[in-house]
PDB file of C-alpha atoms and ligand atoms in Angstrom:
ATOM      1  CA  MET W   1      -0.034   0.019  -0.044  1.00 88.00           C
ATOM      2  CA  TYR W   2       1.502   3.185  -1.159  1.00 96.00           C
ATOM      3  CA  TYR W   3      -0.858   5.597   0.494  1.00 98.00           C
ATOM      4  CA  THR W   4      -3.762   6.049   2.881  1.00 98.00           C
ATOM      5  CA  ASP W   5      -6.735   8.471   2.917  1.00 98.00           C
ATOM      6  CA  GLU W   6      -4.557  11.068   4.587  1.00 98.00           C
ATOM      7  CA  THR W   7      -1.522  10.831   2.301  1.00 98.00           C
ATOM      8  CA  VAL W   8      -0.531  13.982   0.366  1.00 98.00           C
ATOM      9  CA  LEU W   9       1.634  14.110  -2.771  1.00 98.00           C
ATOM     10  CA  PHE W  10       3.029  17.075  -4.754  1.00 98.00           C
ATOM     11  CA  LEU W  11       1.308  17.529  -8.118  1.00 98.00           C
ATOM     12  CA  ASP W  12       1.992  20.334 -10.481  1.00 97.00           C
ATOM     13  CA  GLY W  13       2.724  23.062  -7.841  1.00 96.00           C
ATOM     14  CA  LYS W  14       0.756  22.005  -4.878  1.00 98.00           C
ATOM     15  CA  PHE W  15       0.079  19.303  -2.373  1.00 98.00           C
ATOM     16  CA  VAL W  16      -3.045  17.242  -2.864  1.00 98.00           C
ATOM     17  CA  LYS W  17      -4.438  14.112  -1.374  1.00 98.00           C
ATOM     18  CA  ALA W  18      -3.027  11.027  -3.027  1.00 98.00           C
ATOM     19  CA  LYS W  19      -6.444   9.403  -3.188  1.00 98.00           C
ATOM     20  CA  ASP W  20      -7.875  12.535  -5.030  1.00 97.00           C
ATOM     21  CA  ALA W  21      -4.999  12.799  -7.492  1.00 97.00           C
ATOM     22  CA  THR W  22      -6.022  11.750 -11.126  1.00 95.00           C
ATOM     23  CA  THR W  23      -4.515  11.648 -14.613  1.00 95.00           C
ATOM     24  CA  ASP W  24      -5.761  11.872 -18.253  1.00 97.00           C
ATOM     25  CA  LEU W  25      -5.912   8.402 -19.568  1.00 97.00           C
ATOM     26  CA  PHE W  26      -4.674   9.786 -22.899  1.00 98.00           C
ATOM     27  CA  ASN W  27      -1.302  10.876 -21.515  1.00 97.00           C
ATOM     28  CA  GLN W  28       1.589  10.064 -23.409  1.00 98.00           C
ATOM     29  CA  THR W  29       3.585   8.363 -20.579  1.00 98.00           C
ATOM     30  CA  MET W  30       0.823   5.732 -20.187  1.00 98.00           C
ATOM     31  CA  HIS W  31       0.691   4.823 -23.740  1.00 98.00           C
ATOM     32  CA  TYR W  32       4.400   5.011 -24.792  1.00 98.00           C
ATOM     33  CA  GLY W  33       6.421   5.076 -21.685  1.00 98.00           C
ATOM     34  CA  TYR W  34       7.484   8.543 -22.357  1.00 98.00           C
ATOM     35  CA  GLY W  35       8.202   9.997 -18.996  1.00 98.00           C
ATOM     36  CA  THR W  36      11.093   9.983 -16.510  1.00 98.00           C
ATOM     37  CA  PHE W  37      11.388   9.226 -12.869  1.00 98.00           C
ATOM     38  CA  GLU W  38      13.807   8.888  -9.873  1.00 98.00           C
ATOM     39  CA  GLY W  39      14.017   6.641  -6.794  1.00 98.00           C
ATOM     40  CA  ILE W  40      15.360   8.437  -3.700  1.00 98.00           C
ATOM     41  CA  ARG W  41      15.723   7.493  -0.218  1.00 98.00           C
ATOM     42  CA  ALA W  42      15.328   9.363   3.041  1.00 98.00           C
ATOM     43  CA  TYR W  43      16.781   8.065   6.268  1.00 97.00           C
ATOM     44  CA  GLN W  44      16.194   8.930   9.906  1.00 96.00           C
ATOM     45  CA  THR W  45      19.887   9.801  10.814  1.00 95.00           C
ATOM     46  CA  VAL W  46      21.451  10.919  13.899  1.00 90.00           C
ATOM     47  CA  ASN W  47      20.965  14.486  12.768  1.00 94.00           C
ATOM     48  CA  GLY W  48      17.305  14.136  11.816  1.00 96.00           C
ATOM     49  CA  VAL W  49      15.553  12.959   8.582  1.00 97.00           C
ATOM     50  CA  LYS W  50      17.985  13.317   5.594  1.00 97.00           C
ATOM     51  CA  ILE W  51      17.378  12.739   1.955  1.00 98.00           C
ATOM     52  CA  PHE W  52      20.512  11.001   0.588  1.00 98.00           C
ATOM     53  CA  LYS W  53      22.156  12.749  -2.404  1.00 98.00           C
ATOM     54  CA  ALA W  54      18.943  14.588  -3.164  1.00 98.00           C
ATOM     55  CA  TYR W  55      20.825  17.137  -5.374  1.00 98.00           C
ATOM     56  CA  GLU W  56      22.448  14.246  -7.435  1.00 98.00           C
ATOM     57  CA  HIS W  57      18.973  12.597  -8.061  1.00 98.00           C
ATOM     58  CA  PHE W  58      17.214  15.643  -9.159  1.00 98.00           C
ATOM     59  CA  GLU W  59      20.055  16.645 -11.541  1.00 98.00           C
ATOM     60  CA  ARG W  60      19.701  13.242 -13.060  1.00 98.00           C
ATOM     61  CA  LEU W  61      15.950  13.749 -13.308  1.00 98.00           C
ATOM     62  CA  LYS W  62      16.707  16.983 -15.169  1.00 98.00           C
ATOM     63  CA  ARG W  63      19.429  15.277 -17.417  1.00 98.00           C
ATOM     64  CA  SER W  64      16.927  12.329 -18.074  1.00 98.00           C
ATOM     65  CA  CYS W  65      14.377  14.866 -19.361  1.00 98.00           C
ATOM     66  CA  GLU W  66      16.869  16.734 -21.523  1.00 98.00           C
ATOM     67  CA  LEU W  67      18.114  13.570 -23.161  1.00 98.00           C
ATOM     68  CA  VAL W  68      14.663  12.609 -24.231  1.00 98.00           C
ATOM     69  CA  ASP W  69      13.340  16.157 -24.936  1.00 97.00           C
ATOM     70  CA  ILE W  70      10.901  16.333 -22.255  1.00 98.00           C
ATOM     71  CA  PRO W  71      10.718  20.079 -21.121  1.00 97.00           C
ATOM     72  CA  PHE W  72      11.919  20.265 -17.441  1.00 96.00           C
ATOM     73  CA  HIS W  73      11.176  23.792 -15.722  1.00 91.00           C
ATOM     74  CA  TYR W  74      12.051  22.888 -12.043  1.00 95.00           C
ATOM     75  CA  ASP W  75      14.889  24.119  -9.924  1.00 96.00           C
ATOM     76  CA  VAL W  76      16.826  21.272  -8.301  1.00 97.00           C
ATOM     77  CA  GLU W  77      17.120  23.079  -5.092  1.00 97.00           C
ATOM     78  CA  GLU W  78      13.290  23.642  -4.970  1.00 98.00           C
ATOM     79  CA  LEU W  79      12.603  20.067  -5.752  1.00 98.00           C
ATOM     80  CA  THR W  80      14.677  19.044  -2.708  1.00 98.00           C
ATOM     81  CA  GLN W  81      12.785  21.539  -0.446  1.00 98.00           C
ATOM     82  CA  ILE W  82       9.399  20.020  -1.847  1.00 98.00           C
ATOM     83  CA  SER W  83      10.653  16.436  -1.130  1.00 98.00           C
ATOM     84  CA  TYR W  84      11.471  17.434   2.532  1.00 98.00           C
ATOM     85  CA  GLN W  85       7.919  18.905   2.804  1.00 98.00           C
ATOM     86  CA  ALA W  86       6.392  15.743   1.429  1.00 98.00           C
ATOM     87  CA  LEU W  87       8.239  13.765   4.104  1.00 98.00           C
ATOM     88  CA  LYS W  88       7.151  16.227   6.779  1.00 98.00           C
ATOM     89  CA  ARG W  89       3.550  16.454   5.741  1.00 98.00           C
ATOM     90  CA  ASN W  90       3.268  12.737   5.688  1.00 98.00           C
ATOM     91  CA  ASN W  91       5.223  12.215   8.891  1.00 98.00           C
ATOM     92  CA  LEU W  92       7.778   9.955   7.091  1.00 98.00           C
ATOM     93  CA  LYS W  93      11.334   9.321   8.339  1.00 96.00           C
ATOM     94  CA  ASP W  94      12.745   6.120   6.731  1.00 97.00           C
ATOM     95  CA  ALA W  95      11.189   6.650   3.237  1.00 98.00           C
ATOM     96  CA  TYR W  96      11.282   6.147  -0.535  1.00 98.00           C
ATOM     97  CA  ILE W  97      10.591   9.274  -2.702  1.00 98.00           C
ATOM     98  CA  ARG W  98       9.323   8.921  -6.107  1.00 98.00           C
ATOM     99  CA  PRO W  99       9.429  12.022  -8.423  1.00 98.00           C
ATOM    100  CA  LEU W 100       7.794  11.354 -11.780  1.00 98.00           C
ATOM    101  CA  VAL W 101       7.782  13.602 -14.763  1.00 98.00           C
ATOM    102  CA  TYR W 102       4.878  12.685 -16.940  1.00 98.00           C
ATOM    103  CA  CYS W 103       3.527  13.976 -20.218  1.00 98.00           C
ATOM    104  CA  GLY W 104      -0.108  15.192 -20.809  1.00 97.00           C
ATOM    105  CA  PRO W 105      -2.609  13.985 -23.417  1.00 97.00           C
ATOM    106  CA  ASN W 106      -1.027  13.460 -26.780  1.00 97.00           C
ATOM    107  CA  MET W 107      -1.501  10.449 -28.855  1.00 97.00           C
ATOM    108  CA  SER W 108       0.932  11.332 -31.436  1.00 97.00           C
ATOM    109  CA  LEU W 109       4.560  10.402 -31.472  1.00 97.00           C
ATOM    110  CA  SER W 110       5.755  14.081 -31.010  1.00 95.00           C
ATOM    111  CA  ALA W 111       7.023  16.417 -28.514  1.00 93.00           C
ATOM    112  CA  PRO W 112       4.853  16.687 -25.268  1.00 94.00           C
ATOM    113  CA  LYS W 113       1.939  19.240 -25.292  1.00 90.00           C
ATOM    114  CA  SER W 114       2.201  19.518 -21.483  1.00 96.00           C
ATOM    115  CA  VAL W 115       4.217  18.061 -18.752  1.00 98.00           C
ATOM    116  CA  SER W 116       3.419  17.262 -15.109  1.00 98.00           C
ATOM    117  CA  LEU W 117       5.503  16.586 -12.126  1.00 98.00           C
ATOM    118  CA  MET W 118       4.527  14.425  -9.266  1.00 98.00           C
ATOM    119  CA  ILE W 119       6.467  13.720  -6.001  1.00 98.00           C
ATOM    120  CA  ALA W 120       5.158  11.059  -3.776  1.00 98.00           C
ATOM    121  CA  ALA W 121       6.728   9.470  -0.728  1.00 98.00           C
ATOM    122  CA  TRP W 122       6.062   6.374   1.279  1.00 98.00           C
ATOM    123  CA  GLU W 123       7.623   4.359   4.174  1.00 97.00           C
ATOM    124  CA  TRP W 124      10.517   2.346   3.533  1.00 94.00           C
ATOM    125  CA  GLU W 125      11.927   0.520   6.505  1.00 83.00           C
ATOM    126  CA  SER W 126      15.762   0.957   6.895  1.00 63.00           C
ATOM    127  CA  TYR W 127      16.848  -2.618   6.650  1.00 60.00           C
ATOM    128  CA  PHE W 128      20.453  -3.636   6.010  1.00 54.00           C
ATOM    129  CA  GLU W 129      19.704  -7.210   5.984  1.00 63.00           C
ATOM    130  CA  ASN W 130      21.574  -9.400   3.829  1.00 64.00           C
ATOM    131  CA  PRO W 131      19.456 -11.554   1.640  1.00 83.00           C
ATOM    132  CA  ALA W 132      22.464 -12.941  -0.504  1.00 93.00           C
ATOM    133  CA  LEU W 133      20.944 -13.066  -4.100  1.00 96.00           C
ATOM    134  CA  ARG W 134      21.178 -16.000  -6.454  1.00 97.00           C
ATOM    135  CA  LEU W 135      21.563 -14.579  -9.945  1.00 98.00           C
ATOM    136  CA  CYS W 136      20.968 -15.832 -13.418  1.00 98.00           C
ATOM    137  CA  ILE W 137      22.430 -14.440 -16.561  1.00 98.00           C
ATOM    138  CA  SER W 138      19.514 -12.991 -18.376  1.00 98.00           C
ATOM    139  CA  SER W 139      18.481 -13.727 -21.859  1.00 98.00           C
ATOM    140  CA  PHE W 140      17.428 -10.174 -22.019  1.00 98.00           C
ATOM    141  CA  GLN W 141      20.244  -7.618 -22.880  1.00 98.00           C
ATOM    142  CA  ARG W 142      20.153  -3.988 -21.621  1.00 98.00           C
ATOM    143  CA  PRO W 143      18.884  -1.581 -24.152  1.00 97.00           C
ATOM    144  CA  ASN W 144      21.400  -0.641 -26.917  1.00 97.00           C
ATOM    145  CA  PRO W 145      22.588   3.043 -26.431  1.00 97.00           C
ATOM    146  CA  LYS W 146      22.005   3.475 -30.056  1.00 97.00           C
ATOM    147  CA  SER W 147      18.316   2.652 -29.744  1.00 97.00           C
ATOM    148  CA  VAL W 148      17.631   4.553 -26.298  1.00 97.00           C
ATOM    149  CA  LYS W 149      19.311   6.989 -23.974  1.00 98.00           C
ATOM    150  CA  VAL W 150      20.463   4.387 -21.467  1.00 97.00           C
ATOM    151  CA  GLU W 151      21.796   6.897 -19.117  1.00 97.00           C
ATOM    152  CA  ALA W 152      18.295   8.444 -18.735  1.00 98.00           C
ATOM    153  CA  LYS W 153      15.848   6.950 -16.255  1.00 98.00           C
ATOM    154  CA  VAL W 154      12.963   6.798 -18.600  1.00 98.00           C
ATOM    155  CA  CYS W 155       9.872   5.007 -17.749  1.00 98.00           C
ATOM    156  CA  GLY W 156       9.608   2.770 -20.886  1.00 98.00           C
ATOM    157  CA  HIS W 157      13.115   1.400 -20.262  1.00 98.00           C
ATOM    158  CA  TYR W 158      11.794  -0.513 -17.281  1.00 98.00           C
ATOM    159  CA  ILE W 159       9.907  -3.097 -19.467  1.00 98.00           C
ATOM    160  CA  ASN W 160      13.202  -4.534 -20.160  1.00 98.00           C
ATOM    161  CA  SER W 161      14.121  -4.637 -16.386  1.00 98.00           C
ATOM    162  CA  ILE W 162      10.587  -6.306 -15.572  1.00 98.00           C
ATOM    163  CA  MET W 163      11.018  -8.882 -18.287  1.00 98.00           C
ATOM    164  CA  ALA W 164      14.531  -9.817 -16.979  1.00 98.00           C
ATOM    165  CA  THR W 165      13.307 -10.128 -13.348  1.00 97.00           C
ATOM    166  CA  ASN W 166      10.256 -12.159 -14.348  1.00 98.00           C
ATOM    167  CA  GLU W 167      12.438 -14.584 -16.297  1.00 98.00           C
ATOM    168  CA  ALA W 168      14.918 -14.883 -13.399  1.00 97.00           C
ATOM    169  CA  LYS W 169      11.915 -15.639 -11.028  1.00 97.00           C
ATOM    170  CA  HIS W 170      10.495 -18.210 -13.464  1.00 98.00           C
ATOM    171  CA  ARG W 171      13.793 -19.978 -13.653  1.00 98.00           C
ATOM    172  CA  GLY W 172      13.887 -20.216  -9.826  1.00 97.00           C
ATOM    173  CA  PHE W 173      16.457 -17.426  -9.252  1.00 96.00           C
ATOM    174  CA  ASP W 174      16.224 -14.342  -7.184  1.00 96.00           C
ATOM    175  CA  GLU W 175      17.349 -11.763  -9.702  1.00 97.00           C
ATOM    176  CA  ALA W 176      18.752 -11.321 -13.145  1.00 98.00           C
ATOM    177  CA  LEU W 177      22.172 -10.071 -14.122  1.00 98.00           C
ATOM    178  CA  MET W 178      22.045  -8.460 -17.601  1.00 98.00           C
ATOM    179  CA  LEU W 179      24.532  -8.213 -20.368  1.00 98.00           C
ATOM    180  CA  ASP W 180      25.176  -5.326 -22.754  1.00 98.00           C
ATOM    181  CA  MET W 181      24.759  -5.687 -26.553  1.00 98.00           C
ATOM    182  CA  ASN W 182      28.391  -6.860 -26.828  1.00 98.00           C
ATOM    183  CA  GLY W 183      27.843  -9.557 -24.280  1.00 98.00           C
ATOM    184  CA  PHE W 184      29.781  -7.872 -21.376  1.00 98.00           C
ATOM    185  CA  VAL W 185      28.304  -7.802 -17.907  1.00 98.00           C
ATOM    186  CA  ALA W 186      26.188  -4.555 -17.583  1.00 98.00           C
ATOM    187  CA  GLU W 187      23.993  -4.445 -14.565  1.00 98.00           C
ATOM    188  CA  GLY W 188      20.887  -5.757 -12.763  1.00 98.00           C
ATOM    189  CA  PRO W 189      17.364  -4.748 -13.661  1.00 98.00           C
ATOM    190  CA  GLY W 190      17.401  -2.015 -11.113  1.00 97.00           C
ATOM    191  CA  ALA W 191      21.029  -1.914  -9.595  1.00 98.00           C
ATOM    192  CA  ASN W 192      24.613  -1.649 -10.684  1.00 98.00           C
ATOM    193  CA  PHE W 193      27.091  -4.573 -10.255  1.00 98.00           C
ATOM    194  CA  PHE W 194      30.510  -4.878  -8.557  1.00 98.00           C
ATOM    195  CA  PHE W 195      32.706  -8.112  -8.121  1.00 98.00           C
ATOM    196  CA  GLU W 196      35.807  -8.800  -6.039  1.00 98.00           C
ATOM    197  CA  LYS W 197      38.948 -10.730  -7.359  1.00 98.00           C
ATOM    198  CA  ASP W 198      42.189 -10.975  -5.582  1.00 98.00           C
ATOM    199  CA  GLY W 199      41.779  -7.737  -3.595  1.00 98.00           C
ATOM    200  CA  VAL W 200      40.338  -5.462  -6.362  1.00 98.00           C
ATOM    201  CA  LEU W 201      36.779  -4.481  -7.128  1.00 98.00           C
ATOM    202  CA  TYR W 202      35.553  -4.407 -10.536  1.00 98.00           C
ATOM    203  CA  THR W 203      32.535  -2.693 -12.151  1.00 99.00           C
ATOM    204  CA  PRO W 204      31.473  -2.104 -15.695  1.00 98.00           C
ATOM    205  CA  PRO W 205      32.298   1.415 -17.052  1.00 98.00           C
ATOM    206  CA  LEU W 206      29.696   4.110 -17.826  1.00 98.00           C
ATOM    207  CA  GLY W 207      28.223   3.969 -21.361  1.00 97.00           C
ATOM    208  CA  ASN W 208      25.963   0.922 -21.521  1.00 97.00           C
ATOM    209  CA  ILE W 209      24.403   1.171 -17.943  1.00 98.00           C
ATOM    210  CA  LEU W 210      22.519   3.619 -15.754  1.00 98.00           C
ATOM    211  CA  PRO W 211      24.939   5.874 -14.079  1.00 98.00           C
ATOM    212  CA  GLY W 212      23.926   4.885 -10.530  1.00 98.00           C
ATOM    213  CA  ILE W 213      24.272   7.230  -7.746  1.00 98.00           C
ATOM    214  CA  THR W 214      25.147   4.510  -5.371  1.00 98.00           C
ATOM    215  CA  ARG W 215      27.675   3.188  -7.791  1.00 98.00           C
ATOM    216  CA  GLN W 216      29.256   6.623  -7.550  1.00 98.00           C
ATOM    217  CA  THR W 217      28.973   6.493  -3.834  1.00 98.00           C
ATOM    218  CA  VAL W 218      30.649   3.083  -3.775  1.00 98.00           C
ATOM    219  CA  LEU W 219      33.633   4.455  -5.881  1.00 98.00           C
ATOM    220  CA  GLU W 220      33.781   7.360  -3.427  1.00 98.00           C
ATOM    221  CA  ILE W 221      34.010   4.927  -0.473  1.00 97.00           C
ATOM    222  CA  CYS W 222      36.817   2.933  -2.304  1.00 98.00           C
ATOM    223  CA  LYS W 223      38.845   6.108  -2.946  1.00 97.00           C
ATOM    224  CA  GLU W 224      38.310   7.192   0.727  1.00 96.00           C
ATOM    225  CA  MET W 225      39.266   3.794   2.127  1.00 96.00           C
ATOM    226  CA  ASP W 226      42.059   3.078  -0.362  1.00 96.00           C
ATOM    227  CA  MET W 227      40.318   0.037  -1.686  1.00 98.00           C
ATOM    228  CA  PRO W 228      41.567  -0.866  -5.260  1.00 98.00           C
ATOM    229  CA  VAL W 229      38.647  -0.457  -7.761  1.00 98.00           C
ATOM    230  CA  GLU W 230      38.596  -0.553 -11.489  1.00 98.00           C
ATOM    231  CA  GLU W 231      36.020   0.014 -14.228  1.00 98.00           C
ATOM    232  CA  LYS W 232      36.434  -2.537 -16.978  1.00 98.00           C
ATOM    233  CA  TYR W 233      34.206  -4.569 -19.448  1.00 98.00           C
ATOM    234  CA  PHE W 234      34.230  -8.195 -18.453  1.00 98.00           C
ATOM    235  CA  ARG W 235      32.376 -11.339 -19.438  1.00 98.00           C
ATOM    236  CA  PRO W 236      29.973 -13.384 -17.361  1.00 98.00           C
ATOM    237  CA  GLU W 237      32.626 -16.356 -17.356  1.00 97.00           C
ATOM    238  CA  GLU W 238      34.936 -14.184 -15.326  1.00 98.00           C
ATOM    239  CA  LEU W 239      32.378 -14.351 -12.428  1.00 98.00           C
ATOM    240  CA  PHE W 240      32.639 -17.963 -12.139  1.00 96.00           C
ATOM    241  CA  GLU W 241      36.188 -17.214 -10.602  1.00 96.00           C
ATOM    242  CA  ALA W 242      35.001 -14.128  -8.495  1.00 98.00           C
ATOM    243  CA  ASP W 243      35.673 -13.835  -4.746  1.00 98.00           C
ATOM    244  CA  SER W 244      32.579 -12.031  -4.043  1.00 98.00           C
ATOM    245  CA  ALA W 245      30.011  -9.649  -5.657  1.00 98.00           C
ATOM    246  CA  PHE W 246      27.266  -7.254  -4.907  1.00 98.00           C
ATOM    247  CA  PHE W 247      24.574  -5.104  -6.328  1.00 97.00           C
ATOM    248  CA  CYS W 248      24.116  -1.515  -5.430  1.00 97.00           C
ATOM    249  CA  GLY W 249      21.345   0.864  -5.812  1.00 97.00           C
ATOM    250  CA  THR W 250      19.377   3.415  -3.897  1.00 97.00           C
ATOM    251  CA  ALA W 251      16.612   0.928  -3.140  1.00 95.00           C
ATOM    252  CA  ALA W 252      18.891  -2.157  -2.916  1.00 93.00           C
ATOM    253  CA  GLU W 253      21.550  -0.213  -1.021  1.00 95.00           C
ATOM    254  CA  ILE W 254      24.548  -2.775  -0.991  1.00 96.00           C
ATOM    255  CA  VAL W 255      23.266  -6.480  -1.409  1.00 96.00           C
ATOM    256  CA  SER W 256      25.430  -9.352  -1.548  1.00 96.00           C
ATOM    257  CA  ILE W 257      25.422 -11.905  -4.267  1.00 97.00           C
ATOM    258  CA  GLU W 258      25.662 -15.516  -3.342  1.00 97.00           C
ATOM    259  CA  SER W 259      25.885 -17.173  -6.800  1.00 98.00           C
ATOM    260  CA  VAL W 260      25.785 -16.534 -10.547  1.00 98.00           C
ATOM    261  CA  GLU W 261      24.045 -19.292 -12.514  1.00 98.00           C
ATOM    262  CA  GLY W 262      24.319 -21.729  -9.571  1.00 97.00           C
ATOM    263  CA  GLN W 263      28.311 -21.127  -9.306  1.00 97.00           C
ATOM    264  CA  PRO W 264      28.851 -19.777  -5.635  1.00 97.00           C
ATOM    265  CA  MET W 265      31.283 -16.859  -4.791  1.00 98.00           C
ATOM    266  CA  SER W 266      34.437 -18.272  -3.257  1.00 97.00           C
ATOM    267  CA  LYS W 267      34.658 -15.880  -0.118  1.00 97.00           C
ATOM    268  CA  PRO W 268      32.138 -15.719   2.686  1.00 96.00           C
ATOM    269  CA  TRP W 269      30.392 -12.338   2.357  1.00 96.00           C
ATOM    270  CA  LYS W 270      31.455 -11.357   6.006  1.00 95.00           C
ATOM    271  CA  THR W 271      35.203 -11.319   4.826  1.00 97.00           C
ATOM    272  CA  SER W 272      34.486  -9.640   1.467  1.00 98.00           C
ATOM    273  CA  MET W 273      35.285  -6.183   0.319  1.00 98.00           C
ATOM    274  CA  GLY W 274      31.549  -5.690  -0.371  1.00 97.00           C
ATOM    275  CA  ALA W 275      30.819  -6.231   3.312  1.00 96.00           C
ATOM    276  CA  VAL W 276      33.237  -3.273   4.096  1.00 97.00           C
ATOM    277  CA  VAL W 277      31.503  -1.073   1.562  1.00 97.00           C
ATOM    278  CA  GLN W 278      28.165  -2.157   2.905  1.00 96.00           C
ATOM    279  CA  GLU W 279      29.068  -1.016   6.394  1.00 95.00           C
ATOM    280  CA  ALA W 280      30.574   2.245   5.059  1.00 97.00           C
ATOM    281  CA  TYR W 281      27.473   2.957   2.995  1.00 97.00           C
ATOM    282  CA  LYS W 282      25.191   2.366   5.970  1.00 95.00           C
ATOM    283  CA  CYS W 283      27.275   4.895   7.993  1.00 96.00           C
ATOM    284  CA  ILE W 284      27.251   7.524   5.176  1.00 96.00           C
ATOM    285  CA  VAL W 285      23.410   7.290   4.667  1.00 96.00           C
ATOM    286  CA  LEU W 286      22.936   7.381   8.381  1.00 94.00           C
ATOM    287  CA  ASP W 287      25.285  10.434   8.757  1.00 92.00           C
ATOM    288  CA  LYS W 288      27.443   8.419  11.058  1.00 91.00           C
ATOM    289  CA  SER W 289      31.319   8.388  10.917  1.00 79.00           C
ATOM    290  CA  TYR W 290      32.619   5.241   9.265  1.00 72.00           C
ATOM    291  CA  SER W 291      36.435   5.684  10.182  1.00 62.00           C
ATOM    292  CA  TYR W 292      36.075   2.729  12.510  1.00 52.00           C
ATOM    293  CA  VAL W 293      35.292   0.432   9.502  1.00 56.00           C
ATOM    294  CA  ILE W 294      38.820   0.926   8.175  1.00 52.00           C
ATOM    295  CA  VAL W 295      40.930  -1.928   8.985  1.00 46.00           C
TER     296      VAL W 295
HETATM  297  N1  PMP V   1      20.614   0.552 -12.915  1.00 57.75           N
HETATM  298  C1  PMP V   1      19.215   0.523 -13.044  1.00 57.75           C
HETATM  299  C2  PMP V   1      18.814   0.033 -14.299  1.00 57.75           C
HETATM  300  C3  PMP V   1      18.506   1.138 -12.113  1.00 57.75           C
HETATM  301  O1  PMP V   1      17.098   1.140 -12.363  1.00 57.75           O
HETATM  302  C4  PMP V   1      19.020   1.575 -10.980  1.00 57.75           C
HETATM  303  C5  PMP V   1      18.101   2.133  -9.843  1.00 57.75           C
HETATM  304  N2  PMP V   1      17.971   3.548 -10.181  1.00 57.75           N
HETATM  305  C6  PMP V   1      20.301   1.531 -10.826  1.00 57.75           C
HETATM  306  C7  PMP V   1      21.214   0.986 -11.765  1.00 57.75           C
HETATM  307  C8  PMP V   1      21.011   2.148  -9.381  1.00 57.75           C
HETATM  308  O2  PMP V   1      21.060   3.502  -9.551  1.00 57.75           O
HETATM  309  P1  PMP V   1      20.996   4.323  -8.273  1.00 57.75           P
HETATM  310  O3  PMP V   1      22.109   3.945  -7.377  1.00 57.75           O
HETATM  311  O4  PMP V   1      21.141   5.753  -8.721  1.00 57.75           O
HETATM  312  O5  PMP V   1      19.635   4.129  -7.546  1.00 57.75           O
END
């Protein structure tokens, strides 16, 4: 359940009750997936409720719109303030924030005639549990950057993600790992991917993946902690020799991977580089010092 009778959301300049918010069924986003969105987390930190990397998320929302020619008239700072208001008005602390830019009625395949912005938020428990995912290699490739703007978070792109997750579940796995159009490992349906081998973390370079804000945070953690990390293209076979691996994303946070196509990681998660990153990430989002994690 995403809202109650009392929940308010921000829609085109004002807060309205979620249950009273409506949309035109002839909107271009619904028919063609032509809209953009973000997924943002807020945490109850030691210094009060904090939205993690709000600026980066709204900048990416703006960039996503620019990349697909959807007009974007909002100020990133203003959107951050609106998000804090949405949390406050709904009395949310640990929460997920969902901004959505969607287009008005227009059944032609042309530039939008009008654009709307919604910002909704709902409760999201802060759980840093470790489910240890069993991945399969998806038969669905990530979209080709020559077909779509892969670095944009566009609604329609997520059909590809849904197909991959459904396939993984049907095959009895927890989640999919997707390749790019050249057969190199790209990312998960909703998270970026890292693996560890001989004391180095590896992750695919930008280009054929969503430039994840959590991925960037992981790179910053590695720099700060002097952990070797490299961006490189690699094939799925390389993962069968990996020491450990994890997904990272705003919603997923840092989540360990137990196996890929039934081949287990060689190190126990607790002793992996990912576990150190996971602990540091938790400290950062909760506004705590993480110097003690450094070993
Ligand atoms: N890749 C895809 C396809 C995603 O949907 C997400 C989630 N936004 C990510 C990676 C991770 O991005 P972020 O860390 O910015 O949430």
